[in-house]
CSV table of C-alpha atoms in Angstrom, one decimal:
chain,number,residue,atom,x,y,z
A,8,MET,CA,-80.0,-24.3,-37.2
A,9,MET,CA,-78.7,-23.2,-34.2
A,10,ILE,CA,-80.0,-24.4,-30.4
A,11,THR,CA,-80.1,-21.4,-28.0
A,12,ARG,CA,-79.8,-21.6,-24.7
A,13,LYS,CA,-83.2,-21.3,-23.5
A,14,GLY,CA,-84.3,-24.1,-26.6
A,15,MET,CA,-81.7,-26.5,-24.2
A,16,ALA,CA,-83.6,-26.3,-21.0
A,17,PRO,CA,-86.7,-28.4,-22.9
A,18,ILE,CA,-83.9,-30.8,-24.2
A,19,ALA,CA,-82.2,-31.3,-21.3
A,20,ALA,CA,-85.4,-32.0,-19.3
A,21,ILE,CA,-86.4,-35.1,-21.6
A,22,TRP,CA,-82.7,-36.5,-21.1
A,23,VAL,CA,-83.2,-36.5,-17.5
A,24,VAL,CA,-86.5,-38.2,-17.5
A,25,VAL,CA,-85.4,-40.8,-19.9
A,26,GLY,CA,-82.6,-41.4,-17.7
A,27,LEU,CA,-84.6,-41.5,-14.4
A,28,SER,CA,-86.7,-43.7,-16.2
A,29,SER,CA,-83.9,-46.1,-17.2
A,30,CYS,CA,-82.9,-46.1,-13.7
A,31,ALA,CA,-85.9,-47.3,-12.0
A,32,VAL,CA,-86.4,-50.1,-14.5
A,33,ASN,CA,-83.1,-51.3,-14.2
A,34,SER,CA,-83.1,-51.3,-10.3
A,35,GLN,CA,-86.3,-53.5,-10.3
A,36,PRO,CA,-85.5,-57.0,-9.8
A,37,ALA,CA,-86.3,-59.4,-12.8
A,38,ALA,CA,-88.7,-61.5,-13.0
A,39,ALA,CA,-88.3,-64.8,-12.8
A,40,PRO,CA,-88.8,-66.9,-15.9
A,41,GLN,CA,-92.3,-69.0,-16.0
A,42,GLN,CA,-92.8,-71.9,-18.1
A,43,THR,CA,-95.5,-71.9,-20.6
A,44,THR,CA,-96.9,-75.1,-19.2
A,45,THR,CA,-97.5,-73.4,-16.1
A,46,THR,CA,-99.1,-70.4,-17.5
A,47,GLN,CA,-101.3,-72.5,-19.8
A,48,THR,CA,-102.4,-74.7,-16.8
A,49,ALA,CA,-103.0,-71.7,-14.5
A,50,ALA,CA,-105.5,-70.3,-17.1
A,51,ALA,CA,-107.4,-73.3,-17.8
A,52,LEU,CA,-108.3,-73.6,-14.4
A,53,GLN,CA,-110.1,-70.1,-15.0
A,54,HIS,CA,-112.1,-71.2,-17.8
A,55,SER,CA,-115.0,-73.4,-18.0
A,56,GLU,CA,-115.0,-77.0,-18.9
A,57,PHE,CA,-117.3,-79.8,-20.0
A,58,ALA,CA,-117.7,-83.3,-19.0
A,59,SER,CA,-117.7,-84.7,-23.0
A,60,LEU,CA,-117.4,-83.3,-26.4
A,61,ASP,CA,-121.0,-83.8,-27.1
A,62,SER,CA,-121.6,-81.2,-23.5
A,63,ALA,CA,-119.2,-79.0,-24.9
A,64,ARG,CA,-120.6,-78.8,-28.9
A,65,GLN,CA,-124.3,-78.2,-26.8
A,66,ALA,CA,-122.9,-75.4,-25.0
A,67,VAL,CA,-121.0,-73.8,-28.2
A,68,ALA,CA,-124.7,-74.6,-30.2
A,69,ARG,CA,-126.7,-72.7,-27.5
A,70,VAL,CA,-124.2,-69.4,-28.0
A,71,ILE,CA,-123.2,-69.2,-31.6
A,72,GLY,CA,-125.9,-72.3,-33.3
A,73,CYS,CA,-124.4,-75.2,-34.6
A,74,ASP,CA,-125.6,-77.0,-38.0
A,75,ASP,CA,-127.9,-79.9,-37.0
A,76,LYS,CA,-125.7,-82.4,-40.0
A,77,PRO,CA,-122.8,-80.6,-40.8
A,78,LYS,CA,-121.9,-81.0,-44.5
A,79,THR,CA,-118.3,-81.4,-43.6
A,80,ASP,CA,-116.2,-83.8,-41.3
A,81,PRO,CA,-114.2,-82.3,-39.1
A,82,ILE,CA,-110.2,-82.0,-39.6
A,83,ILE,CA,-108.7,-84.6,-37.3
A,84,ASN,CA,-105.1,-84.1,-36.7
A,85,PRO,CA,-102.7,-87.3,-36.4
A,86,ASP,CA,-101.8,-88.5,-33.3
A,87,LEU,CA,-99.7,-85.8,-31.3
A,88,ALA,CA,-97.1,-87.4,-29.6
A,89,GLY,CA,-100.0,-90.1,-28.6
A,90,PHE,CA,-102.3,-87.6,-27.3
A,91,THR,CA,-105.4,-87.5,-28.8
A,92,ALA,CA,-108.4,-84.7,-29.0
A,93,GLU,CA,-111.7,-85.8,-30.1
A,94,TYR,CA,-113.6,-83.5,-32.7
A,95,LEU,CA,-117.3,-82.6,-33.9
A,96,VAL,CA,-118.2,-80.3,-36.5
A,97,CYS,CA,-120.2,-77.3,-35.3
A,98,ALA,CA,-120.7,-75.5,-39.0
A,99,ASN,CA,-119.1,-75.6,-42.0
A,100,ARG,CA,-115.0,-74.9,-41.2
A,101,VAL,CA,-115.8,-74.6,-37.2
A,102,GLN,CA,-115.0,-77.5,-35.3
A,103,VAL,CA,-115.2,-78.2,-31.2
A,104,VAL,CA,-112.3,-79.8,-29.9
A,105,TRP,CA,-112.3,-81.6,-26.7
A,106,PHE,CA,-109.4,-82.8,-24.6
A,107,LYS,CA,-108.9,-85.7,-22.1
A,108,THR,CA,-105.8,-84.9,-20.9
A,109,GLU,CA,-104.0,-81.4,-20.1
A,110,GLU,CA,-101.4,-83.4,-22.6
A,111,ALA,CA,-103.5,-83.5,-25.6
A,112,LYS,CA,-104.8,-80.0,-25.0
A,113,ASN,CA,-101.1,-78.4,-25.0
A,114,ALA,CA,-100.4,-80.8,-27.8
A,115,GLU,CA,-103.4,-79.4,-29.8
A,116,HIS,CA,-102.5,-75.6,-28.7
A,117,GLN,CA,-98.9,-75.9,-29.8
A,118,LEU,CA,-100.0,-77.5,-33.2
A,119,HIS,CA,-102.4,-74.7,-34.0
A,120,SER,CA,-100.0,-71.8,-32.8
A,121,ASP,CA,-97.8,-73.0,-35.1
A,122,SER,CA,-100.0,-72.9,-37.7
A,123,ALA,CA,-99.0,-71.3,-41.5
A,124,GLN,CA,-102.4,-70.5,-41.7
A,125,PRO,CA,-104.6,-68.1,-39.7
A,126,LEU,CA,-107.2,-69.2,-37.5
A,127,THR,CA,-110.1,-67.9,-35.1
A,128,ILE,CA,-109.9,-69.9,-31.8
A,129,VAL,CA,-111.6,-69.8,-28.7
A,130,GLU,CA,-110.3,-71.7,-25.9
A,131,GLY,CA,-111.5,-73.4,-22.5
A,132,GLY,CA,-110.3,-75.3,-19.9
A,133,ASN,CA,-110.7,-78.8,-21.6
A,134,TRP,CA,-111.9,-77.4,-25.1
A,135,MET,CA,-111.2,-75.3,-28.4
A,136,VAL,CA,-113.5,-74.2,-31.1
A,137,VAL,CA,-111.6,-73.6,-34.1
A,138,ASP,CA,-112.8,-71.9,-37.3
A,139,MET,CA,-110.9,-72.6,-40.2
A,140,SER,CA,-112.9,-70.5,-42.7
A,141,GLU,CA,-110.1,-67.9,-43.5
A,142,ALA,CA,-107.2,-71.2,-43.8
A,143,LEU,CA,-109.4,-72.8,-46.2
A,144,ASN,CA,-109.9,-69.5,-48.6
A,145,GLU,CA,-113.5,-69.8,-47.6
A,146,PRO,CA,-116.3,-67.0,-47.1
A,147,PRO,CA,-116.8,-66.2,-43.4
A,148,SER,CA,-118.3,-68.9,-41.2
A,149,GLY,CA,-120.2,-66.2,-39.7
A,150,LYS,CA,-119.7,-67.3,-36.0
A,151,ASP,CA,-119.3,-64.9,-33.2
A,152,LEU,CA,-116.5,-66.3,-31.6
A,153,ARG,CA,-115.7,-63.7,-29.3
A,154,ALA,CA,-118.7,-63.5,-28.1
A,155,LEU,CA,-118.8,-67.4,-27.4
A,156,ALA,CA,-115.4,-66.5,-25.8
A,157,GLN,CA,-117.1,-64.2,-23.5
A,158,GLU,CA,-120.6,-66.1,-22.9
A,159,LEU,CA,-118.3,-69.6,-22.2
A,160,GLY,CA,-115.4,-68.0,-20.5
A,161,GLY,CA,-113.2,-69.2,-22.7
A,162,ASN,CA,-110.1,-67.2,-24.1
A,163,PHE,CA,-110.4,-65.5,-27.8
A,164,ARG,CA,-107.2,-65.5,-29.9
A,165,TYR,CA,-106.6,-65.0,-33.4
A,166,VAL,CA,-103.4,-66.9,-35.4
A,167,SER,CA,-102.2,-65.0,-38.1
A,168,GLY,CA,-100.9,-67.7,-39.5
A,169,VAL,CA,-97.5,-66.8,-39.8
A,170,GLY,CA,-96.3,-70.1,-38.6
A,171,PRO,CA,-92.7,-70.5,-36.5
A,172,SER,CA,-89.9,-68.5,-37.3
């Protein structure tokens, strides 16, 4: 296939745009690296907080409904380097987690982020709601965690379950 002089003009124009774009990117100063904990602390200030585990569960129950007497116990994580969270079951496979300290929240956040199992999570300032249905190979809980995040000022996220690399 032979390219004529007419066909070269559009190709040359594309290379000029690509070249200028890369110059613009290279001329911008590099952003200063930020620590993850700093970003999480700033994000936490924007999210709602609760005075206790019970008040967090009540707020969650108003939005997505919680069982009066859940049929399961919380899946309680071991002490995470001395930081502990408090847990209550909202519904089968869905639990509410509340943190007294930022260290406990960060440890729990890291534990879920490194999960080898898929999880659906809503994070607030000092609380978290975790739906473990998919991780346990169970039917969906039917709880709308996206609506919960929006209503309570939390952050919705899905951990795909690939774990750390």
